[in-house]
Short mmCIF file of C-alpha atoms in Angstrom, two decimals:
data_model
loop_
_atom_site.label_atom_id
_atom_site.label_comp_id
_atom_site.label_asym_id
_atom_site.label_seq_id
_atom_site.Cartn_x
_atom_site.Cartn_y
_atom_site.Cartn_z
CA MET M 1 -74.58 -61.22 151.22
CA ARG M 2 -71.60 -62.51 149.58
CA SER M 3 -71.14 -64.94 146.41
CA PRO M 4 -69.81 -66.93 148.17
CA ASP M 5 -67.70 -68.44 144.99
CA PRO M 6 -65.06 -66.48 143.78
CA LEU M 7 -65.30 -66.82 140.63
CA ARG M 8 -69.59 -65.09 139.61
CA ASN M 9 -68.60 -63.79 136.26
CA GLY M 10 -65.33 -64.67 135.44
CA VAL M 11 -63.91 -63.00 138.61
CA ASP M 12 -60.98 -64.00 141.19
CA ASN M 13 -60.41 -61.30 143.66
CA ASN M 14 -57.31 -63.59 144.35
CA ARG M 15 -55.20 -64.02 141.71
CA SER M 16 -53.45 -61.50 138.86
CA PRO M 17 -56.04 -60.51 135.84
CA SER M 18 -53.61 -62.00 133.25
CA ALA M 19 -52.29 -65.53 135.17
CA PRO M 20 -54.86 -67.88 132.92
CA ARG M 21 -56.60 -70.48 133.98
CA PHE M 22 -55.88 -73.96 133.99
CA HIS M 23 -57.99 -76.95 132.00
CA SER M 24 -57.60 -80.17 133.03
CA THR M 25 -56.23 -81.30 129.43
CA VAL M 26 -60.16 -83.17 129.67
CA ALA M 27 -61.65 -80.10 129.31
CA GLU M 28 -59.84 -78.29 126.94
CA HIS M 29 -59.50 -82.01 124.67
CA LYS M 30 -63.86 -80.95 125.07
CA LEU M 31 -63.19 -77.08 124.23
CA ARG M 32 -61.52 -78.68 120.27
CA ARG M 33 -63.64 -80.34 120.01
CA PHE M 34 -66.68 -78.66 120.25
CA ASN M 35 -65.33 -75.41 118.28
CA SER M 36 -64.26 -77.77 115.52
CA LEU M 37 -67.86 -78.26 115.51
CA ILE M 38 -68.43 -75.12 114.50
CA LEU M 39 -66.32 -75.99 111.60
CA VAL M 40 -67.76 -77.28 110.68
CA PHE M 41 -71.05 -76.35 110.27
CA ARG M 42 -69.18 -73.36 108.68
CA LEU M 43 -67.79 -74.95 106.05
CA THR M 44 -71.28 -76.66 106.18
CA SER M 45 -72.42 -73.34 105.16
CA PHE M 46 -69.95 -71.81 103.10
CA SER M 47 -70.23 -74.94 100.60
CA PHE M 48 -73.88 -74.69 99.79
CA SER M 49 -74.40 -70.60 100.04
CA LEU M 50 -71.26 -70.89 97.69
CA ALA M 51 -72.74 -74.14 94.85
CA SER M 52 -76.04 -71.99 95.28
CA SER M 53 -74.42 -68.51 93.96
CA ILE M 54 -72.84 -70.96 91.41
CA PHE M 55 -76.00 -73.21 90.35
CA MET M 56 -78.18 -69.30 89.89
CA LEU M 57 -74.73 -68.28 87.96
CA THR M 58 -74.51 -70.45 85.43
CA THR M 59 -78.69 -71.14 84.72
CA SER M 60 -79.10 -69.14 81.17
CA ARG M 61 -77.13 -71.35 78.95
CA THR M 62 -78.16 -70.39 75.22
CA SER M 63 -79.71 -66.70 74.09
CA ASP M 64 -83.16 -67.43 74.38
CA SER M 65 -83.34 -68.98 78.37
CA PRO M 66 -84.24 -66.29 80.64
CA HIS M 67 -81.38 -65.35 82.74
CA TRP M 68 -81.09 -64.68 86.45
CA HIS M 69 -80.30 -61.32 86.33
CA HIS M 70 -83.95 -60.80 84.77
CA TYR M 71 -85.11 -61.01 88.46
CA ASP M 72 -85.10 -59.26 91.49
CA THR M 73 -85.43 -62.09 93.17
CA PHE M 74 -83.51 -63.74 92.19
CA ARG M 75 -80.29 -61.25 92.16
CA PHE M 76 -81.46 -61.11 95.75
CA VAL M 77 -80.55 -64.84 95.55
CA VAL M 78 -77.20 -64.38 94.42
CA ALA M 79 -76.12 -61.19 96.27
CA ALA M 80 -77.36 -62.49 99.39
CA ASN M 81 -75.87 -65.87 99.08
CA ALA M 82 -72.41 -64.92 97.70
CA ILE M 83 -72.65 -63.09 100.55
CA VAL M 84 -73.23 -65.09 103.57
CA ALA M 85 -70.52 -67.34 101.45
CA VAL M 86 -67.65 -64.15 102.39
CA TYR M 87 -69.33 -64.32 105.59
CA SER M 88 -68.65 -67.89 106.61
CA LEU M 89 -65.14 -67.64 104.75
CA PHE M 90 -64.36 -65.50 107.22
CA GLU M 91 -65.47 -66.25 110.07
CA MET M 92 -63.82 -70.25 109.35
CA CYS M 93 -60.03 -68.76 109.39
CA ALA M 94 -61.46 -66.88 112.63
CA SER M 95 -62.38 -70.37 113.58
CA VAL M 96 -59.23 -72.13 112.68
CA TRP M 97 -57.15 -69.18 114.07
CA GLU M 98 -59.21 -70.34 117.59
CA ILE M 99 -58.06 -73.80 117.24
CA SER M 100 -54.72 -73.51 116.49
CA ARG M 101 -53.85 -70.62 118.67
CA GLY M 102 -56.25 -70.79 121.70
CA ALA M 103 -57.33 -67.53 121.23
CA THR M 104 -59.91 -65.34 119.56
CA LEU M 105 -58.88 -62.96 116.52
CA PHE M 106 -61.25 -60.37 118.40
CA PRO M 107 -61.65 -59.51 121.61
CA GLU M 108 -63.40 -62.36 123.67
CA VAL M 109 -66.20 -59.61 124.68
CA LEU M 110 -65.96 -58.42 120.61
CA GLN M 111 -65.59 -61.52 119.13
CA VAL M 112 -69.49 -63.56 120.96
CA TRP M 113 -71.12 -61.11 120.67
CA PHE M 114 -70.04 -60.78 116.45
CA ASP M 115 -70.07 -64.03 116.35
CA PHE M 116 -73.02 -64.65 117.38
CA GLY M 117 -75.57 -60.69 116.31
CA HIS M 118 -73.34 -61.72 112.77
CA ASP M 119 -74.78 -65.05 112.48
CA GLN M 120 -78.03 -64.30 112.92
CA VAL M 121 -78.72 -61.37 110.59
CA PHE M 122 -76.85 -63.80 108.71
CA ALA M 123 -79.23 -66.38 108.51
CA TYR M 124 -82.53 -64.33 108.53
CA LEU M 125 -80.91 -62.48 104.61
CA LEU M 126 -81.07 -66.39 103.56
CA LEU M 127 -84.17 -67.25 104.60
CA SER M 128 -85.26 -64.45 103.18
CA ALA M 129 -83.59 -64.21 100.26
CA SER M 130 -85.12 -68.38 99.58
CA ALA M 131 -88.24 -67.50 100.06
CA ALA M 132 -87.75 -64.61 98.28
CA GLY M 133 -86.17 -66.96 95.28
CA THR M 134 -88.80 -69.41 96.61
CA ALA M 135 -92.49 -66.79 95.51
CA MET M 136 -90.41 -66.39 92.06
CA ALA M 137 -90.24 -69.36 91.88
CA ARG M 138 -93.59 -70.55 91.51
CA THR M 139 -94.43 -67.76 89.67
CA LEU M 140 -92.91 -68.48 86.73
CA LYS M 141 -93.99 -72.82 86.27
CA ASP M 142 -96.89 -71.05 86.73
CA MET M 143 -96.36 -68.11 83.74
CA ASP M 144 -95.48 -71.44 81.90
CA THR M 145 -91.97 -70.21 81.36
CA CYS M 146 -90.48 -73.78 82.81
CA THR M 147 -92.10 -75.19 79.29
CA VAL M 148 -90.14 -73.12 77.78
CA SER M 149 -87.11 -73.14 79.54
CA ASN M 150 -87.03 -75.97 81.47
CA SER M 151 -83.32 -76.40 82.62
CA PHE M 152 -83.60 -72.64 83.86
CA CYS M 153 -86.25 -73.53 86.26
CA VAL M 154 -84.88 -76.90 87.30
CA GLN M 155 -81.68 -74.86 87.97
CA THR M 156 -82.91 -72.46 89.87
CA ASP M 157 -85.00 -75.93 92.22
CA ILE M 158 -81.82 -76.41 93.05
CA ALA M 159 -79.85 -72.92 93.79
CA ILE M 160 -82.88 -71.96 95.73
CA SER M 161 -82.79 -75.10 97.55
CA LEU M 162 -78.75 -74.74 98.99
CA GLY M 163 -79.57 -71.50 100.17
CA TYR M 164 -81.93 -73.49 102.73
CA ALA M 165 -79.44 -75.96 103.25
CA ALA M 166 -76.64 -72.35 103.65
CA PHE M 167 -79.61 -71.56 106.00
CA LEU M 168 -79.69 -75.15 107.56
CA PHE M 169 -76.19 -74.92 109.09
CA LEU M 170 -75.61 -71.57 109.11
CA GLY M 171 -78.52 -71.74 112.20
CA PHE M 172 -77.22 -74.26 113.94
CA THR M 173 -73.81 -72.77 114.22
CA SER M 174 -76.53 -69.34 115.94
CA LEU M 175 -76.96 -71.88 118.02
CA LEU M 176 -73.84 -73.01 119.54
CA SER M 177 -72.81 -69.55 118.51
CA GLY M 178 -75.41 -68.10 121.37
CA PHE M 179 -74.65 -70.65 123.91
CA ARG M 180 -70.75 -69.02 123.18
CA LEU M 181 -72.08 -66.66 124.56
CA VAL M 182 -74.76 -67.19 126.50
CA CYS M 183 -71.80 -69.15 128.33
CA PHE M 184 -69.80 -65.67 128.27
CA ILE M 185 -72.46 -63.78 130.34
CA ILE M 186 -72.91 -66.07 132.67
CA ASN M 187 -69.25 -67.12 132.57
CA GLY M 188 -67.19 -65.09 131.57
CA SER M 189 -65.54 -66.67 130.13
CA ARG M 190 -67.22 -67.90 126.87
CA PHE M 191 -66.74 -71.86 127.51
CA HIS M 192 -69.09 -73.72 129.49
CA LEU M 193 -66.81 -75.54 130.61
#
């Protein structure tokens, strides 16, 4: 038995494939607001991950204080946050492109899977880097490194906290890109409207 809905999975047999779907102005407004929310989350994630990298890079002010590059876990924190900052910058540009042009940078099916997959991978990368950095920071506090160089420990704590904040906002972005992916799978379009 055929489905009574001719738009099942985004297919309309009565319309040419090149004809665009009709969106009302209310739907366009909701779509722009949804894309703007994703852009805000990406901007926030970019800011936190960049700030985390900068704080970790500037931890050693004097030659006698510990250096971040002497610890593997802190190198991991710097690398993970720098990678996420670059990825977030690219995705912010893609979001601005989508908001201004009304079309995705890549083909739609590739774009929804690219966004969701990379958001997931980089969110877990940030979480693992921040967790490893937290463990190392606790170890350094137990070894009395923080009594000798308190500013080093404070800055590493700040950098790790900023990494957790970047993870949080990248996680929110991942939820929204997952919502877009599910809408694409169900409706054949990345929008729920």
